[in-house]
């Protein structure tokens, strides 16, 4: 008998030949996301006088299948900012957990000054502009590892000066800020509409909250009409200095599909 | 001291013949020299308070906080050796984070007390370490509501995560005290440090453990906590101190289930009342002495 404990419970070498240890390797080949699997479509947002409005529908698609219809794609951060996720849902989940951890650590760092500071996040905590910069570094680093987080993310809230802030980061780490932003199909369909109302920061500063919400609602309707991976149920977030309000059960009202009859150029139609 | 230990006090992991671990008992002595800290579990939350003795006029008032947050819904205060306390907090935060990594949900007060109790107990077992020179009070409010799982994407099952019985209350305010030996119990009111005797006597007078639960409200508890810290302060030994107070309410209360510092206005009001109560006590004593004459 082989008296070495390492050999116990293993096929005997003298009977079966030496065991092929390559099956025991703990490290396989390096893997990375090649394409997103379950995805969310556009996120849109526009600044107004006292803050930012953001919206995204509640759909997660599996390819062209409308797989999950109750998905929350707008997440609050420290009750001062909102992050909206387009793209891969599992990567969104990873980022959301990461941001939760970050928010807790922030509370530890700044607890001594937690009470009574004016403007922006309490106690000098991460504001939306800081968070945008952080996410851009995180996404760029992952892209340099050739393992990107397959998302385009919008960050809404306030900057260090207490002004409304809206920024975007994509899976390559490309980061920019603008008075209105849209990811995915929204960049083609909703962005021009929002630009009509807020081409510059000065225009955005003239918008009221009601106007901004109405613009976003109109854009969501256009997106539902024309984007085949969208849904008529959506979430709407409003960030102001008083905090974050997210309503996750919005519905598109007063749809009119009359225009559909005039659409030409696909299917079995002959023009 | 050495004559008491008679050679059995030189290291952990050695019992004396009558079954005592002297190193742990000496650690308790270190706690007894620290500024008083107390915790009160009341109807709708928990209040933590500490008597922070001012060791130098060169220290900035209000800086160097002694009560720390763990996760978001837990607070820890301790008496004894401050660096040991800092390490305790660091470990508690690591435990809370590890819990979230595994279960995707915040750690309950009882579970954190259990983990930290186990950690402190390990420091009574080995030659190479000494026990913690602190007694820590952990206060927390476990959410009574069904919480979403961390990173939850959809709305989850309509019946919730499970484990909750209909008609039964879940969660609520909790208070635990952990001693250097690793021993921990849940308390209605807890006190440790220099002034613990006086503080405990006062805590026992409060309505904290009635059959229908504690009657004391959070705001009353804040005022009582301030009064007890002022009362247990020994002016003959330490001249000045600073009062540091934090509180945790339920999701409907003033802190929305988070561990936060008591707002400045409320703390100052509580301190004013505490000082007034002290003066009233002194006058009463003066009168009694006159009557005896």
CSV table of N, CA, C and O in Angstrom, one decimal, chain A residues 70-72 75 78 89 92-93 96-97 100-101 103-105 107-108 111-112 115, chain B residues 65 67-72 93 97 100-101 104 150-156 261:
chain,number,residue,atom,x,y,z
A,70,UNK,N,-38.7,44.2,-15.6
A,70,UNK,CA,-38.8,45.0,-14.4
A,70,UNK,C,-37.4,45.3,-13.9
A,70,UNK,O,-37.1,45.3,-12.7
A,71,UNK,N,-36.6,45.8,-14.8
A,71,UNK,CA,-35.2,46.0,-14.5
A,71,UNK,C,-34.9,47.4,-14.1
A,71,UNK,O,-35.4,48.4,-14.8
A,72,UNK,N,-34.3,47.6,-12.9
A,72,UNK,CA,-34.0,49.0,-12.5
A,72,UNK,C,-32.6,49.4,-13.0
A,72,UNK,O,-31.6,48.9,-12.5
A,75,UNK,N,-29.6,54.0,-10.7
A,75,UNK,CA,-29.3,53.7,-9.4
A,75,UNK,C,-28.8,55.0,-8.7
A,75,UNK,O,-28.0,55.7,-9.2
A,78,UNK,N,-25.2,57.7,-2.9
A,78,UNK,CA,-25.1,58.6,-1.7
A,78,UNK,C,-26.3,59.6,-1.6
A,78,UNK,O,-26.1,60.6,-1.0
A,89,UNK,N,-26.1,43.9,-18.5
A,89,UNK,CA,-26.8,44.0,-17.2
A,89,UNK,C,-25.9,43.3,-16.1
A,89,UNK,O,-25.9,43.8,-14.9
A,92,UNK,N,-23.5,45.9,-15.1
A,92,UNK,CA,-24.2,46.9,-14.3
A,92,UNK,C,-24.3,46.4,-12.9
A,92,UNK,O,-24.1,47.2,-12.0
A,93,UNK,N,-24.6,45.2,-12.7
A,93,UNK,CA,-24.8,44.6,-11.3
A,93,UNK,C,-23.4,44.7,-10.6
A,93,UNK,O,-23.4,45.1,-9.4
A,96,UNK,N,-22.8,48.3,-9.7
A,96,UNK,CA,-23.7,48.7,-8.7
A,96,UNK,C,-23.2,48.3,-7.3
A,96,UNK,O,-23.1,49.0,-6.4
A,97,UNK,N,-22.8,47.0,-7.2
A,97,UNK,CA,-22.2,46.5,-6.0
A,97,UNK,C,-20.9,47.3,-5.6
A,97,UNK,O,-20.7,47.6,-4.5
A,100,UNK,N,-21.8,50.6,-4.2
A,100,UNK,CA,-22.4,50.5,-2.8
A,100,UNK,C,-21.2,50.4,-1.9
A,100,UNK,O,-21.2,51.1,-0.8
A,101,UNK,N,-20.2,49.6,-2.2
A,101,UNK,CA,-19.0,49.5,-1.3
A,101,UNK,C,-18.3,50.8,-1.2
A,101,UNK,O,-17.9,51.2,-0.1
A,103,UNK,N,-19.6,53.8,-1.5
A,103,UNK,CA,-20.4,54.7,-0.8
A,103,UNK,C,-20.2,54.5,0.7
A,103,UNK,O,-20.2,55.4,1.5
A,104,UNK,N,-20.1,53.2,1.1
A,104,UNK,CA,-19.9,52.9,2.5
A,104,UNK,C,-18.6,53.4,3.0
A,104,UNK,O,-18.4,54.0,4.0
A,105,UNK,N,-17.5,53.1,2.2
A,105,UNK,CA,-16.2,53.6,2.5
A,105,UNK,C,-16.1,55.1,2.6
A,105,UNK,O,-15.4,55.6,3.5
A,107,UNK,N,-18.5,57.0,3.6
A,107,UNK,CA,-19.1,57.4,4.9
A,107,UNK,C,-18.1,57.3,6.0
A,107,UNK,O,-18.1,58.1,6.9
A,108,UNK,N,-17.2,56.3,6.0
A,108,UNK,CA,-16.2,56.1,7.0
A,108,UNK,C,-15.2,57.2,7.0
A,108,UNK,O,-14.8,57.8,8.0
A,111,UNK,N,-16.8,60.8,8.1
A,111,UNK,CA,-17.8,60.8,9.1
A,111,UNK,C,-17.6,62.0,10.1
A,111,UNK,O,-18.5,62.6,10.7
A,112,UNK,N,-16.3,62.4,10.2
A,112,UNK,CA,-16.0,63.4,11.2
A,112,UNK,C,-16.6,64.8,10.7
A,112,UNK,O,-16.9,65.6,11.5
A,115,UNK,N,-21.7,66.2,9.5
A,115,UNK,CA,-22.8,67.2,9.8
A,115,UNK,C,-22.5,68.6,9.4
A,115,UNK,O,-21.4,69.1,9.6
B,65,UNK,N,-12.8,61.8,16.4
B,65,UNK,CA,-14.1,61.2,16.8
B,65,UNK,C,-13.8,59.8,17.5
B,65,UNK,O,-12.9,59.1,17.0
B,67,UNK,N,-16.6,57.6,18.2
B,67,UNK,CA,-17.7,56.7,17.9
B,67,UNK,C,-17.6,56.5,16.4
B,67,UNK,O,-17.5,57.5,15.6
B,68,UNK,N,-17.5,55.2,16.0
B,68,UNK,CA,-17.3,55.0,14.5
B,68,UNK,C,-18.5,54.3,13.9
B,68,UNK,O,-19.3,53.6,14.6
B,69,UNK,N,-18.7,54.4,12.6
B,69,UNK,CA,-19.7,53.8,11.9
B,69,UNK,C,-19.2,52.5,11.2
B,69,UNK,O,-18.1,52.5,10.7
B,70,UNK,N,-20.0,51.4,11.3
B,70,UNK,CA,-19.7,50.2,10.6
B,70,UNK,C,-20.8,49.9,9.7
B,70,UNK,O,-22.0,50.0,10.1
B,71,UNK,N,-20.5,49.6,8.4
B,71,UNK,CA,-21.5,49.5,7.4
B,71,UNK,C,-22.2,50.9,7.4
B,71,UNK,O,-21.6,51.9,7.5
B,72,UNK,N,-23.6,50.9,7.4
B,72,UNK,CA,-24.3,52.2,7.5
B,72,UNK,C,-25.2,52.2,8.7
B,72,UNK,O,-25.6,53.3,9.1
B,93,UNK,N,-15.4,46.6,10.4
B,93,UNK,CA,-15.8,47.0,9.0
B,93,UNK,C,-15.4,45.9,8.0
B,93,UNK,O,-16.2,45.7,7.1
B,97,UNK,N,-18.1,44.1,5.6
B,97,UNK,CA,-17.9,44.0,4.1
B,97,UNK,C,-17.9,42.6,3.6
B,97,UNK,O,-18.5,42.3,2.6
B,100,UNK,N,-21.4,41.3,3.4
B,100,UNK,CA,-22.1,41.8,2.2
B,100,UNK,C,-21.6,41.1,0.9
B,100,UNK,O,-22.4,40.7,0.1
B,101,UNK,N,-20.3,40.8,0.9
B,101,UNK,CA,-19.7,40.1,-0.3
B,101,UNK,C,-20.4,38.7,-0.4
B,101,UNK,O,-20.7,38.3,-1.5
B,104,UNK,N,-24.8,39.5,0.2
B,104,UNK,CA,-25.4,40.6,-0.6
B,104,UNK,C,-26.4,41.4,0.2
B,104,UNK,O,-27.4,41.9,-0.3
B,150,UNK,N,-28.2,43.4,-2.6
B,150,UNK,CA,-27.2,44.3,-3.2
B,150,UNK,C,-27.1,44.0,-4.7
B,150,UNK,O,-26.9,42.8,-5.1
B,151,UNK,N,-27.2,45.0,-5.5
B,151,UNK,CA,-27.1,44.8,-7.0
B,151,UNK,C,-28.3,44.1,-7.6
B,151,UNK,O,-28.2,43.6,-8.7
B,152,UNK,N,-29.4,44.1,-6.9
B,152,UNK,CA,-30.6,43.5,-7.4
B,152,UNK,C,-31.1,44.2,-8.7
B,152,UNK,O,-31.1,45.4,-8.7
B,153,UNK,N,-31.4,43.4,-9.7
B,153,UNK,CA,-31.7,44.0,-11.0
B,153,UNK,C,-33.2,44.1,-11.2
B,153,UNK,O,-33.7,45.2,-11.6
B,154,UNK,N,-34.0,43.1,-10.9
B,154,UNK,CA,-35.4,43.1,-11.1
B,154,UNK,C,-36.1,43.4,-9.7
B,154,UNK,O,-35.5,43.9,-8.8
B,155,UNK,N,-37.4,43.0,-9.6
B,155,UNK,CA,-38.1,43.2,-8.4
B,155,UNK,C,-38.1,42.0,-7.5
B,155,UNK,O,-38.5,42.1,-6.3
B,156,UNK,N,-37.5,40.9,-7.9
B,156,UNK,CA,-37.4,39.7,-7.0
B,156,UNK,C,-38.7,39.0,-6.8
B,156,UNK,O,-39.8,39.5,-7.3
B,261,UNK,N,-24.2,61.1,13.6
B,261,UNK,CA,-24.0,61.9,14.8
B,261,UNK,C,-25.3,62.6,15.2
B,261,UNK,O,-26.0,63.1,14.3
